[in-house]
PDB file of C-alpha atoms in Angstrom:
ATOM      1  CA  MET A  23      -3.918  52.181 -57.230  1.00 97.00           C
ATOM      2  CA  ARG A  24      -2.372  49.737 -54.767  1.00 98.00           C
ATOM      3  CA  ALA A  25      -4.455  48.593 -51.846  1.00 98.00           C
ATOM      4  CA  VAL A  26      -4.303  45.877 -49.227  1.00 98.00           C
ATOM      5  CA  ILE A  27      -7.434  43.734 -49.297  1.00 98.00           C
ATOM      6  CA  TYR A  28      -8.831  40.765 -47.407  1.00 98.00           C
ATOM      7  CA  GLU A  29     -11.452  38.512 -48.935  1.00 97.00           C
ATOM      8  CA  ARG A  30     -11.914  36.244 -45.934  1.00 97.00           C
ATOM      9  CA  TYR A  31     -11.613  36.607 -42.180  1.00 97.00           C
ATOM     10  CA  GLY A  32      -8.592  35.291 -40.358  1.00 97.00           C
ATOM     11  CA  ALA A  33      -4.947  35.838 -39.444  1.00 97.00           C
ATOM     12  CA  PRO A  34      -2.755  38.560 -41.019  1.00 98.00           C
ATOM     13  CA  ASP A  35      -1.859  36.176 -43.858  1.00 97.00           C
ATOM     14  CA  VAL A  36      -5.324  36.778 -45.408  1.00 98.00           C
ATOM     15  CA  LEU A  37      -4.113  40.263 -46.433  1.00 98.00           C
ATOM     16  CA  GLN A  38      -3.045  40.704 -50.065  1.00 98.00           C
ATOM     17  CA  PHE A  39      -1.762  43.572 -52.171  1.00 98.00           C
ATOM     18  CA  ARG A  40      -3.979  44.238 -55.155  1.00 98.00           C
ATOM     19  CA  ASP A  41      -4.325  46.838 -57.899  1.00 98.00           C
ATOM     20  CA  VAL A  42      -7.831  48.283 -57.664  1.00 98.00           C
ATOM     21  CA  PRO A  43      -9.536  51.227 -59.393  1.00 97.00           C
ATOM     22  CA  ARG A  44      -8.855  54.637 -57.893  1.00 97.00           C
ATOM     23  CA  PRO A  45     -12.040  56.080 -56.337  1.00 97.00           C
ATOM     24  CA  VAL A  46     -13.743  58.901 -58.212  1.00 97.00           C
ATOM     25  CA  PRO A  47     -15.100  61.673 -55.966  1.00 98.00           C
ATOM     26  CA  GLY A  48     -18.784  62.460 -56.218  1.00 97.00           C
ATOM     27  CA  GLU A  49     -20.431  65.866 -55.966  1.00 98.00           C
ATOM     28  CA  HIS A  50     -19.502  66.404 -52.313  1.00 98.00           C
ATOM     29  CA  ASP A  51     -16.559  64.011 -51.911  1.00 98.00           C
ATOM     30  CA  VAL A  52     -12.868  64.529 -51.252  1.00 98.00           C
ATOM     31  CA  LEU A  53     -10.241  62.214 -52.753  1.00 98.00           C
ATOM     32  CA  ILE A  54      -7.179  61.990 -50.487  1.00 98.00           C
ATOM     33  CA  GLN A  55      -3.780  60.603 -51.432  1.00 98.00           C
ATOM     34  CA  THR A  56      -2.709  58.598 -48.399  1.00 98.00           C
ATOM     35  CA  HIS A  57       0.775  59.348 -47.056  1.00 98.00           C
ATOM     36  CA  ALA A  58       0.374  57.487 -43.765  1.00 98.00           C
ATOM     37  CA  THR A  59      -2.253  55.307 -42.101  1.00 98.00           C
ATOM     38  CA  THR A  60      -2.399  52.994 -39.088  1.00 98.00           C
ATOM     39  CA  VAL A  61      -3.161  49.433 -38.085  1.00 98.00           C
ATOM     40  CA  SER A  62      -5.450  49.694 -35.073  1.00 97.00           C
ATOM     41  CA  SER A  63      -7.210  47.276 -32.774  1.00 95.00           C
ATOM     42  CA  GLY A  64     -10.297  48.021 -34.858  1.00 94.00           C
ATOM     43  CA  ASP A  65      -8.554  46.630 -37.951  1.00 97.00           C
ATOM     44  CA  TRP A  66      -7.533  43.557 -35.961  1.00 97.00           C
ATOM     45  CA  ARG A  67     -11.106  42.928 -34.832  1.00 96.00           C
ATOM     46  CA  MET A  68     -12.600  43.427 -38.288  1.00 97.00           C
ATOM     47  CA  ARG A  69     -10.048  41.137 -39.910  1.00 97.00           C
ATOM     48  CA  SER A  70     -10.037  38.370 -37.305  1.00 97.00           C
ATOM     49  CA  LEU A  71     -13.597  38.646 -35.951  1.00 95.00           C
ATOM     50  CA  GLU A  72     -12.082  38.418 -32.464  1.00 94.00           C
ATOM     51  CA  VAL A  73     -14.561  40.511 -30.516  1.00 93.00           C
ATOM     52  CA  PRO A  74     -15.912  40.583 -26.948  1.00 91.00           C
ATOM     53  CA  ALA A  75     -18.500  37.944 -26.054  1.00 90.00           C
ATOM     54  CA  GLY A  76     -21.840  38.372 -27.785  1.00 93.00           C
ATOM     55  CA  PHE A  77     -20.682  40.611 -30.651  1.00 92.00           C
ATOM     56  CA  GLY A  78     -19.552  37.934 -33.122  1.00 93.00           C
ATOM     57  CA  LEU A  79     -22.853  37.575 -34.996  1.00 92.00           C
ATOM     58  CA  ILE A  80     -23.513  41.319 -34.876  1.00 93.00           C
ATOM     59  CA  LEU A  81     -20.124  42.072 -36.446  1.00 94.00           C
ATOM     60  CA  ARG A  82     -20.680  39.494 -39.180  1.00 94.00           C
ATOM     61  CA  LEU A  83     -24.072  41.021 -39.991  1.00 93.00           C
ATOM     62  CA  MET A  84     -22.453  44.464 -40.194  1.00 92.00           C
ATOM     63  CA  ALA A  85     -19.228  43.518 -41.991  1.00 94.00           C
ATOM     64  CA  GLY A  86     -20.379  40.591 -44.124  1.00 96.00           C
ATOM     65  CA  VAL A  87     -21.609  37.158 -43.065  1.00 95.00           C
ATOM     66  CA  ARG A  88     -19.380  34.991 -45.256  1.00 94.00           C
ATOM     67  CA  ARG A  89     -16.804  37.500 -46.455  1.00 96.00           C
ATOM     68  CA  PRO A  90     -16.046  41.192 -45.878  1.00 97.00           C
ATOM     69  CA  ARG A  91     -18.255  43.654 -47.746  1.00 96.00           C
ATOM     70  CA  GLN A  92     -15.500  46.261 -47.475  1.00 97.00           C
ATOM     71  CA  PRO A  93     -12.277  44.461 -48.424  1.00 98.00           C
ATOM     72  CA  ILE A  94      -9.978  47.395 -47.563  1.00 98.00           C
ATOM     73  CA  LEU A  95      -9.257  47.949 -43.875  1.00 98.00           C
ATOM     74  CA  GLY A  96      -7.914  51.116 -42.233  1.00 98.00           C
ATOM     75  CA  THR A  97      -9.832  53.750 -40.264  1.00 97.00           C
ATOM     76  CA  GLU A  98      -7.476  56.744 -40.208  1.00 98.00           C
ATOM     77  CA  LEU A  99      -5.017  58.500 -42.474  1.00 98.00           C
ATOM     78  CA  ALA A 100      -3.025  61.617 -43.174  1.00 98.00           C
ATOM     79  CA  GLY A 101      -2.416  62.807 -46.706  1.00 98.00           C
ATOM     80  CA  THR A 102      -3.059  65.472 -49.304  1.00 98.00           C
ATOM     81  CA  VAL A 103      -6.223  66.254 -51.206  1.00 98.00           C
ATOM     82  CA  ALA A 104      -5.834  64.907 -54.745  1.00 98.00           C
ATOM     83  CA  ALA A 105      -9.258  65.854 -56.156  1.00 98.00           C
ATOM     84  CA  VAL A 106     -12.593  67.251 -54.981  1.00 98.00           C
ATOM     85  CA  GLY A 107     -16.151  67.022 -56.225  1.00 98.00           C
ATOM     86  CA  PRO A 108     -17.709  70.097 -57.843  1.00 98.00           C
ATOM     87  CA  GLY A 109     -19.782  70.845 -54.748  1.00 98.00           C
ATOM     88  CA  VAL A 110     -16.905  70.769 -52.243  1.00 98.00           C
ATOM     89  CA  ARG A 111     -16.152  74.085 -50.524  1.00 97.00           C
ATOM     90  CA  ARG A 112     -14.122  73.169 -47.388  1.00 95.00           C
ATOM     91  CA  PHE A 113     -11.062  71.677 -49.098  1.00 98.00           C
ATOM     92  CA  ARG A 114      -8.860  72.315 -52.129  1.00 98.00           C
ATOM     93  CA  VAL A 115      -6.429  70.181 -54.071  1.00 98.00           C
ATOM     94  CA  GLY A 116      -3.087  70.134 -52.277  1.00 98.00           C
ATOM     95  CA  ASP A 117      -4.476  70.618 -48.746  1.00 98.00           C
ATOM     96  CA  ALA A 118      -2.724  68.511 -46.106  1.00 98.00           C
ATOM     97  CA  VAL A 119      -5.407  66.746 -44.073  1.00 98.00           C
ATOM     98  CA  VAL A 120      -6.130  64.079 -41.500  1.00 98.00           C
ATOM     99  CA  ALA A 121      -9.198  61.897 -41.802  1.00 98.00           C
ATOM    100  CA  PHE A 122     -11.116  59.260 -39.865  1.00 97.00           C
ATOM    101  CA  SER A 123     -13.257  56.887 -41.918  1.00 96.00           C
ATOM    102  CA  ASP A 124     -14.399  54.838 -38.896  1.00 93.00           C
ATOM    103  CA  MET A 125     -16.539  51.838 -39.907  1.00 92.00           C
ATOM    104  CA  ALA A 126     -16.392  52.805 -43.587  1.00 95.00           C
ATOM    105  CA  MET A 127     -12.707  51.764 -43.466  1.00 97.00           C
ATOM    106  CA  GLY A 128     -10.779  52.001 -46.759  1.00 98.00           C
ATOM    107  CA  CYS A 129      -7.596  53.760 -45.580  1.00 98.00           C
ATOM    108  CA  HIS A 130      -5.141  50.929 -46.375  1.00 98.00           C
ATOM    109  CA  ALA A 131      -4.844  52.138 -49.956  1.00 98.00           C
ATOM    110  CA  GLU A 132      -2.959  54.767 -51.912  1.00 98.00           C
ATOM    111  CA  TYR A 133      -6.137  56.849 -52.236  1.00 98.00           C
ATOM    112  CA  CYS A 134      -9.287  57.121 -50.135  1.00 98.00           C
ATOM    113  CA  CYS A 135     -12.512  58.943 -50.948  1.00 98.00           C
ATOM    114  CA  LEU A 136     -14.572  60.472 -48.130  1.00 98.00           C
ATOM    115  CA  PRO A 137     -17.540  62.848 -47.904  1.00 97.00           C
ATOM    116  CA  GLU A 138     -16.663  66.508 -47.372  1.00 97.00           C
ATOM    117  CA  ASP A 139     -18.826  66.638 -44.236  1.00 96.00           C
ATOM    118  CA  GLY A 140     -17.128  63.554 -42.770  1.00 96.00           C
ATOM    119  CA  ALA A 141     -14.336  63.510 -40.213  1.00 97.00           C
ATOM    120  CA  ILE A 142     -11.678  65.417 -42.171  1.00 98.00           C
ATOM    121  CA  ALA A 143      -9.553  68.237 -40.743  1.00 97.00           C
ATOM    122  CA  ALA A 144      -6.465  70.220 -41.651  1.00 97.00           C
ATOM    123  CA  LYS A 145      -3.263  68.429 -40.655  1.00 98.00           C
ATOM    124  CA  PRO A 146      -1.507  70.128 -37.731  1.00 98.00           C
ATOM    125  CA  PRO A 147       1.575  71.741 -39.319  1.00 97.00           C
ATOM    126  CA  ASN A 148       3.822  70.682 -36.440  1.00 97.00           C
ATOM    127  CA  LEU A 149       3.090  66.967 -36.934  1.00 97.00           C
ATOM    128  CA  SER A 150       4.556  64.713 -39.590  1.00 97.00           C
ATOM    129  CA  PHE A 151       2.141  62.741 -41.736  1.00 98.00           C
ATOM    130  CA  GLU A 152       3.046  59.641 -39.710  1.00 98.00           C
ATOM    131  CA  GLN A 153       2.206  61.397 -36.424  1.00 97.00           C
ATOM    132  CA  ALA A 154      -0.962  62.963 -37.798  1.00 98.00           C
ATOM    133  CA  ALA A 155      -2.251  59.640 -39.129  1.00 98.00           C
ATOM    134  CA  ALA A 156      -2.522  58.405 -35.534  1.00 98.00           C
ATOM    135  CA  LEU A 157      -4.649  61.280 -34.234  1.00 97.00           C
ATOM    136  CA  SER A 158      -8.069  59.833 -34.847  1.00 96.00           C
ATOM    137  CA  PHE A 159      -8.752  56.318 -33.561  1.00 96.00           C
ATOM    138  CA  GLY A 160      -7.486  56.653 -29.993  1.00 96.00           C
ATOM    139  CA  GLY A 161      -8.175  60.366 -29.776  1.00 97.00           C
ATOM    140  CA  THR A 162     -11.831  60.326 -30.796  1.00 96.00           C
ATOM    141  CA  THR A 163     -12.513  57.322 -28.551  1.00 97.00           C
ATOM    142  CA  ALA A 164     -10.896  59.132 -25.612  1.00 97.00           C
ATOM    143  CA  LEU A 165     -12.889  62.318 -26.255  1.00 96.00           C
ATOM    144  CA  HIS A 166     -16.134  60.353 -26.552  1.00 96.00           C
ATOM    145  CA  PHE A 167     -15.803  58.565 -23.219  1.00 97.00           C
ATOM    146  CA  LEU A 168     -14.364  61.501 -21.265  1.00 97.00           C
ATOM    147  CA  ARG A 169     -17.217  63.666 -22.522  1.00 96.00           C
ATOM    148  CA  ARG A 170     -19.811  61.077 -21.481  1.00 95.00           C
ATOM    149  CA  ALA A 171     -18.165  60.846 -18.062  1.00 97.00           C
ATOM    150  CA  ALA A 172     -18.272  64.635 -17.666  1.00 97.00           C
ATOM    151  CA  LEU A 173     -14.811  64.440 -16.104  1.00 97.00           C
ATOM    152  CA  GLN A 174     -14.174  67.434 -13.853  1.00 96.00           C
ATOM    153  CA  ARG A 175     -11.017  69.268 -12.843  1.00 97.00           C
ATOM    154  CA  GLY A 176      -9.538  67.720  -9.700  1.00 98.00           C
ATOM    155  CA  GLU A 177     -11.277  64.361 -10.072  1.00 98.00           C
ATOM    156  CA  ARG A 178      -9.310  61.127  -9.752  1.00 98.00           C
ATOM    157  CA  LEU A 179      -9.243  59.007 -12.907  1.00 98.00           C
ATOM    158  CA  LEU A 180      -7.828  55.488 -13.171  1.00 98.00           C
ATOM    159  CA  VAL A 181      -6.976  54.253 -16.680  1.00 98.00           C
ATOM    160  CA  ASN A 182      -6.795  50.462 -17.033  1.00 98.00           C
ATOM    161  CA  GLY A 183      -4.808  49.706 -20.183  1.00 97.00           C
ATOM    162  CA  ALA A 184      -3.021  53.031 -20.156  1.00 98.00           C
ATOM    163  CA  SER A 185      -0.332  52.339 -22.755  1.00 97.00           C
ATOM    164  CA  GLY A 186      -2.480  51.617 -25.829  1.00 97.00           C
ATOM    165  CA  ALA A 187      -3.799  54.052 -28.420  1.00 97.00           C
ATOM    166  CA  VAL A 188      -6.883  54.900 -26.345  1.00 97.00           C
ATOM    167  CA  GLY A 189      -5.126  54.882 -22.972  1.00 98.00           C
ATOM    168  CA  THR A 190      -2.313  57.217 -24.021  1.00 98.00           C
ATOM    169  CA  ALA A 191      -4.851  59.623 -25.514  1.00 98.00           C
ATOM    170  CA  VAL A 192      -7.044  59.504 -22.401  1.00 98.00           C
ATOM    171  CA  ILE A 193      -4.113  60.365 -20.124  1.00 98.00           C
ATOM    172  CA  GLN A 194      -3.140  63.427 -22.129  1.00 98.00           C
ATOM    173  CA  LEU A 195      -6.678  64.752 -22.541  1.00 98.00           C
ATOM    174  CA  ALA A 196      -7.621  64.111 -18.908  1.00 98.00           C
ATOM    175  CA  VAL A 197      -4.471  65.808 -17.584  1.00 98.00           C
ATOM    176  CA  HIS A 198      -5.179  68.772 -19.856  1.00 98.00           C
ATOM    177  CA  GLY A 199      -8.643  68.946 -18.277  1.00 97.00           C
ATOM    178  CA  GLY A 200      -7.175  69.060 -14.768  1.00 98.00           C
ATOM    179  CA  ALA A 201      -7.809  65.480 -13.634  1.00 98.00           C
ATOM    180  CA  GLU A 202      -5.398  63.443 -11.504  1.00 98.00           C
ATOM    181  CA  VAL A 203      -4.553  60.319 -13.479  1.00 98.00           C
ATOM    182  CA  THR A 204      -3.466  56.908 -12.202  1.00 98.00           C
ATOM    183  CA  ALA A 205      -2.274  54.615 -14.981  1.00 98.00           C
ATOM    184  CA  VAL A 206      -2.419  50.804 -14.981  1.00 98.00           C
ATOM    185  CA  CYS A 207       0.019  49.144 -17.388  1.00 97.00           C
ATOM    186  CA  GLY A 208       2.910  46.692 -17.620  1.00 96.00           C
ATOM    187  CA  PRO A 209       6.386  47.353 -16.248  1.00 96.00           C
ATOM    188  CA  THR A 210       7.943  48.316 -19.588  1.00 96.00           C
ATOM    189  CA  ASN A 211       5.464  51.152 -20.169  1.00 97.00           C
ATOM    190  CA  GLN A 212       5.646  52.942 -16.827  1.00 97.00           C
ATOM    191  CA  GLU A 213       8.015  55.693 -17.945  1.00 98.00           C
ATOM    192  CA  LEU A 214       5.886  56.306 -21.026  1.00 98.00           C
ATOM    193  CA  VAL A 215       2.651  56.922 -19.117  1.00 98.00           C
ATOM    194  CA  ARG A 216       4.449  59.076 -16.548  1.00 98.00           C
ATOM    195  CA  SER A 217       5.818  61.218 -19.368  1.00 98.00           C
ATOM    196  CA  LEU A 218       2.237  61.761 -20.551  1.00 98.00           C
ATOM    197  CA  GLY A 219       1.172  63.126 -17.155  1.00 98.00           C
ATOM    198  CA  ALA A 220       0.110  60.181 -14.998  1.00 98.00           C
ATOM    199  CA  VAL A 221       0.882  61.024 -11.369  1.00 98.00           C
ATOM    200  CA  ARG A 222       0.909  57.371 -10.341  1.00 97.00           C
ATOM    201  CA  VAL A 223       1.509  54.073 -12.133  1.00 98.00           C
ATOM    202  CA  ILE A 224       0.292  50.619 -11.071  1.00 98.00           C
ATOM    203  CA  ASP A 225       2.011  47.561 -12.516  1.00 97.00           C
ATOM    204  CA  HIS A 226      -0.799  45.179 -13.428  1.00 97.00           C
ATOM    205  CA  THR A 227       1.575  42.200 -13.359  1.00 96.00           C
ATOM    206  CA  THR A 228       2.169  42.580  -9.614  1.00 97.00           C
ATOM    207  CA  THR A 229      -0.757  44.606  -8.238  1.00 97.00           C
ATOM    208  CA  ASP A 230      -4.538  44.437  -8.573  1.00 97.00           C
ATOM    209  CA  PHE A 231      -5.728  48.051  -8.536  1.00 97.00           C
ATOM    210  CA  SER A 232      -9.136  47.002  -7.212  1.00 95.00           C
ATOM    211  CA  ARG A 233      -7.608  45.670  -3.969  1.00 94.00           C
ATOM    212  CA  LEU A 234      -5.662  48.769  -2.942  1.00 93.00           C
ATOM    213  CA  GLY A 235      -8.449  50.198  -0.812  1.00 91.00           C
ATOM    214  CA  GLU A 236      -8.457  53.482  -2.742  1.00 93.00           C
ATOM    215  CA  SER A 237     -11.311  55.372  -4.336  1.00 96.00           C
ATOM    216  CA  PHE A 238     -11.547  56.891  -7.822  1.00 98.00           C
ATOM    217  CA  ASP A 239     -14.176  59.175  -9.314  1.00 98.00           C
ATOM    218  CA  VAL A 240     -13.825  57.656 -12.774  1.00 98.00           C
ATOM    219  CA  ILE A 241     -12.362  54.351 -13.990  1.00 98.00           C
ATOM    220  CA  LEU A 242     -11.790  53.789 -17.690  1.00 98.00           C
ATOM    221  CA  ASP A 243     -11.282  50.196 -18.837  1.00 98.00           C
ATOM    222  CA  ALA A 244      -9.564  49.965 -22.223  1.00 97.00           C
ATOM    223  CA  VAL A 245      -8.711  46.281 -21.776  1.00 96.00           C
ATOM    224  CA  GLY A 246     -12.006  44.532 -21.068  1.00 93.00           C
ATOM    225  CA  ASN A 247     -11.122  42.931 -17.716  1.00 95.00           C
ATOM    226  CA  ALA A 248     -12.560  45.491 -15.284  1.00 95.00           C
ATOM    227  CA  PRO A 249     -16.335  45.007 -14.977  1.00 95.00           C
ATOM    228  CA  LEU A 250     -18.338  46.638 -12.205  1.00 95.00           C
ATOM    229  CA  SER A 251     -17.971  43.548 -10.005  1.00 94.00           C
ATOM    230  CA  ARG A 252     -14.228  44.157  -9.938  1.00 96.00           C
ATOM    231  CA  CYS A 253     -14.294  47.956  -9.827  1.00 97.00           C
ATOM    232  CA  ARG A 254     -17.061  48.497  -7.257  1.00 95.00           C
ATOM    233  CA  PRO A 255     -14.681  48.474  -4.208  1.00 95.00           C
ATOM    234  CA  CYS A 256     -12.578  51.314  -5.655  1.00 96.00           C
ATOM    235  CA  LEU A 257     -15.218  53.340  -7.507  1.00 97.00           C
ATOM    236  CA  ALA A 258     -16.634  56.169  -5.420  1.00 96.00           C
ATOM    237  CA  PRO A 259     -20.412  56.405  -4.902  1.00 95.00           C
ATOM    238  CA  GLY A 260     -21.728  58.348  -7.875  1.00 95.00           C
ATOM    239  CA  GLY A 261     -18.555  57.474  -9.785  1.00 97.00           C
ATOM    240  CA  ARG A 262     -18.435  56.518 -13.447  1.00 98.00           C
ATOM    241  CA  LEU A 263     -17.116  53.316 -14.993  1.00 98.00           C
ATOM    242  CA  LEU A 264     -16.201  53.755 -18.667  1.00 98.00           C
ATOM    243  CA  LEU A 265     -16.223  50.431 -20.514  1.00 97.00           C
ATOM    244  CA  VAL A 266     -14.327  51.080 -23.733  1.00 97.00           C
ATOM    245  CA  VAL A 267     -14.169  47.304 -24.233  1.00 95.00           C
ATOM    246  CA  SER A 268     -17.150  45.303 -22.974  1.00 92.00           C
ATOM    247  CA  SER A 269     -19.160  42.198 -23.748  1.00 91.00           C
ATOM    248  CA  LEU A 270     -22.678  42.428 -25.142  1.00 93.00           C
ATOM    249  CA  PRO A 271     -24.234  41.293 -21.830  1.00 92.00           C
ATOM    250  CA  ALA A 272     -22.275  44.010 -19.991  1.00 91.00           C
ATOM    251  CA  LEU A 273     -23.485  46.600 -22.475  1.00 92.00           C
ATOM    252  CA  LEU A 274     -27.112  45.525 -22.133  1.00 93.00           C
ATOM    253  CA  LEU A 275     -26.930  45.367 -18.330  1.00 92.00           C
ATOM    254  CA  ALA A 276     -25.209  48.748 -17.945  1.00 94.00           C
ATOM    255  CA  PRO A 277     -28.425  50.792 -17.372  1.00 93.00           C
ATOM    256  CA  VAL A 278     -29.718  48.327 -14.769  1.00 94.00           C
ATOM    257  CA  GLN A 279     -26.369  48.108 -12.980  1.00 93.00           C
ATOM    258  CA  SER A 280     -26.152  51.895 -12.939  1.00 94.00           C
ATOM    259  CA  ARG A 281     -29.493  52.185 -11.151  1.00 93.00           C
ATOM    260  CA  LEU A 282     -28.766  49.415  -8.655  1.00 91.00           C
ATOM    261  CA  SER A 283     -25.158  50.248  -7.813  1.00 94.00           C
ATOM    262  CA  GLY A 284     -25.214  54.023  -7.431  1.00 94.00           C
ATOM    263  CA  ARG A 285     -22.407  54.206 -10.010  1.00 96.00           C
ATOM    264  CA  ARG A 286     -22.880  55.149 -13.637  1.00 96.00           C
ATOM    265  CA  LEU A 287     -21.736  52.673 -16.278  1.00 96.00           C
ATOM    266  CA  VAL A 288     -20.902  54.080 -19.708  1.00 96.00           C
ATOM    267  CA  ALA A 289     -20.544  51.552 -22.528  1.00 94.00           C
ATOM    268  CA  GLY A 290     -21.136  51.248 -26.238  1.00 89.00           C
ATOM    269  CA  PRO A 291     -19.320  52.198 -29.435  1.00 88.00           C
ATOM    270  CA  ALA A 292     -17.511  55.520 -29.655  1.00 89.00           C
ATOM    271  CA  SER A 293     -18.348  57.959 -32.416  1.00 79.00           C
ATOM    272  CA  GLY A 294     -15.867  60.171 -34.220  1.00 81.00           C
ATOM    273  CA  SER A 295     -17.133  63.429 -35.707  1.00 89.00           C
ATOM    274  CA  ALA A 296     -15.561  66.156 -37.811  1.00 92.00           C
ATOM    275  CA  GLU A 297     -15.792  68.442 -34.781  1.00 95.00           C
ATOM    276  CA  ASP A 298     -13.906  65.972 -32.580  1.00 95.00           C
ATOM    277  CA  LEU A 299     -11.174  65.506 -35.161  1.00 96.00           C
ATOM    278  CA  ALA A 300     -10.809  69.267 -35.569  1.00 96.00           C
ATOM    279  CA  ALA A 301     -10.562  69.621 -31.783  1.00 96.00           C
ATOM    280  CA  LEU A 302      -7.833  66.981 -31.621  1.00 97.00           C
ATOM    281  CA  ALA A 303      -5.928  68.642 -34.461  1.00 97.00           C
ATOM    282  CA  SER A 304      -6.100  71.973 -32.614  1.00 97.00           C
ATOM    283  CA  LEU A 305      -4.859  70.387 -29.380  1.00 98.00           C
ATOM    284  CA  ALA A 306      -2.018  68.740 -31.290  1.00 98.00           C
ATOM    285  CA  GLU A 307      -1.048  72.014 -32.938  1.00 97.00           C
ATOM    286  CA  ASN A 308      -0.934  73.658 -29.510  1.00 97.00           C
ATOM    287  CA  GLY A 309       1.245  70.909 -28.049  1.00 95.00           C
ATOM    288  CA  VAL A 310      -1.426  69.532 -25.712  1.00 96.00           C
ATOM    289  CA  PHE A 311      -1.952  66.181 -27.440  1.00 97.00           C
ATOM    290  CA  GLN A 312       0.450  64.085 -29.475  1.00 95.00           C
ATOM    291  CA  PRO A 313      -0.240  60.519 -30.554  1.00 97.00           C
ATOM    292  CA  VAL A 314       2.170  57.948 -29.157  1.00 98.00           C
ATOM    293  CA  ILE A 315       3.760  55.876 -31.914  1.00 98.00           C
ATOM    294  CA  ASP A 316       5.072  52.400 -31.227  1.00 97.00           C
ATOM    295  CA  ARG A 317       6.455  51.509 -34.654  1.00 97.00           C
ATOM    296  CA  VAL A 318       6.345  52.785 -38.222  1.00 98.00           C
ATOM    297  CA  TYR A 319       6.213  50.148 -40.962  1.00 98.00           C
ATOM    298  CA  PRO A 320       6.511  50.728 -44.713  1.00 98.00           C
ATOM    299  CA  PHE A 321       3.370  49.924 -46.685  1.00 98.00           C
ATOM    300  CA  GLU A 322       5.035  46.787 -48.060  1.00 97.00           C
ATOM    301  CA  GLN A 323       5.302  45.390 -44.501  1.00 98.00           C
ATOM    302  CA  ILE A 324       1.703  45.932 -43.448  1.00 98.00           C
ATOM    303  CA  VAL A 325       1.238  42.214 -42.773  1.00 98.00           C
ATOM    304  CA  ALA A 326       4.052  42.393 -40.209  1.00 97.00           C
ATOM    305  CA  ALA A 327       2.315  45.428 -38.678  1.00 98.00           C
ATOM    306  CA  HIS A 328      -0.888  43.412 -38.304  1.00 98.00           C
ATOM    307  CA  ARG A 329       1.055  40.614 -36.620  1.00 97.00           C
ATOM    308  CA  HIS A 330       2.501  43.097 -34.139  1.00 97.00           C
ATOM    309  CA  VAL A 331      -0.975  44.444 -33.317  1.00 97.00           C
ATOM    310  CA  ASP A 332      -2.345  40.908 -33.017  1.00 95.00           C
ATOM    311  CA  ALA A 333       0.259  40.161 -30.340  1.00 93.00           C
ATOM    312  CA  GLY A 334      -1.516  42.646 -28.047  1.00 89.00           C
ATOM    313  CA  HIS A 335       1.519  44.481 -26.693  1.00 87.00           C
ATOM    314  CA  LYS A 336       1.723  47.645 -28.794  1.00 94.00           C
ATOM    315  CA  ARG A 337       2.455  51.000 -27.159  1.00 95.00           C
ATOM    316  CA  GLY A 338       0.154  53.641 -28.548  1.00 97.00           C
ATOM    317  CA  ASN A 339      -0.210  53.408 -32.314  1.00 98.00           C
ATOM    318  CA  VAL A 340       1.248  51.340 -35.126  1.00 98.00           C
ATOM    319  CA  VAL A 341       1.726  53.512 -38.218  1.00 98.00           C
ATOM    320  CA  ILE A 342       2.069  52.612 -41.893  1.00 98.00           C
ATOM    321  CA  SER A 343       4.128  54.935 -44.088  1.00 98.00           C
ATOM    322  CA  MET A 344       3.118  54.894 -47.736  1.00 96.00           C
ATOM    323  CA  GLY A 345       6.563  56.014 -48.926  1.00 84.00           C
ATOM    324  CA  ALA A 346       7.604  59.384 -50.330  1.00 54.00           C
ATOM    325  CA  THR A 347       5.660  62.280 -48.835  1.00 49.00           C
ATOM    326  CA  PRO A 348       5.786  66.023 -49.484  1.00 46.00           C
ATOM    327  CA  PRO A 349       8.451  68.014 -47.592  1.00 42.00           C
ATOM    328  CA  GLN A 350       7.531  68.761 -43.985  1.00 41.00           C
ATOM    329  CA  PRO A 351       7.618  72.289 -42.554  1.00 37.00           C
ATOM    330  CA  ALA A 352      10.771  73.230 -40.673  1.00 31.00           C
TER     331      ALA A 352
END
């Protein structure tokens, strides 16, 4: 099968197409033919080792000190089940599915093998494979942090970095839960975040949200430039600061700062479970949540897709189409 591999860390040019053996499913594994995948900020960080302060050595120890242990990037996909292990009961050959491999990666290939009890769910029939491929990364991160914040109906939520994969998912899920959302983004993305349900938009190029003299119950930072020192003036007593992107010192200090400040800091990696993915698929099928897609690139142009993500200005998700896919429902 064809796959895109990287054997050293660096810029998008380290990526190469290679013929590699097709995975063989074990007793409880599902082999999925990939019809669409994505290039996410997670792929960018794994490939480039550009991570928040303090995480460089940790990532190398996890991913490979001198070279990547897993040479195939990609954390999410949509496709059809090509084969199953003899012990698999949840899926059958031909099922249309979405899947989230998370740190196991491996989705930038024509086939990907995942455990049956992993994050795999039926593809929402109203989404194309390209749309469905983008459900997982931003969606599971958004669910994780909103759940930890215990966001309540009627609360005021500010989303810093509202136009990315995580931000666009957070807006939709928070609005569905009854929150009032203020979005912080650049001028070209204001109409997008309004269309997702934000009641107010702040242009970060002209206005510092922390100096407006307003108060929010929850602030979610998907950029990495809104620590407690900046957010304290506009975070209500007892409010929650969700640090989707944070340095290692900020992560380690979060419990202490929570006790001293009277605000709760939530930081750390997000987890994506089969239950979360199934919940997102259900919300998508019911029209509540739809991934925002910036661009769709053919598989052959995946290096260009990485360059676009590296530039740091994508809107929502960057999707990779693997080519011919089965007919979509009318």
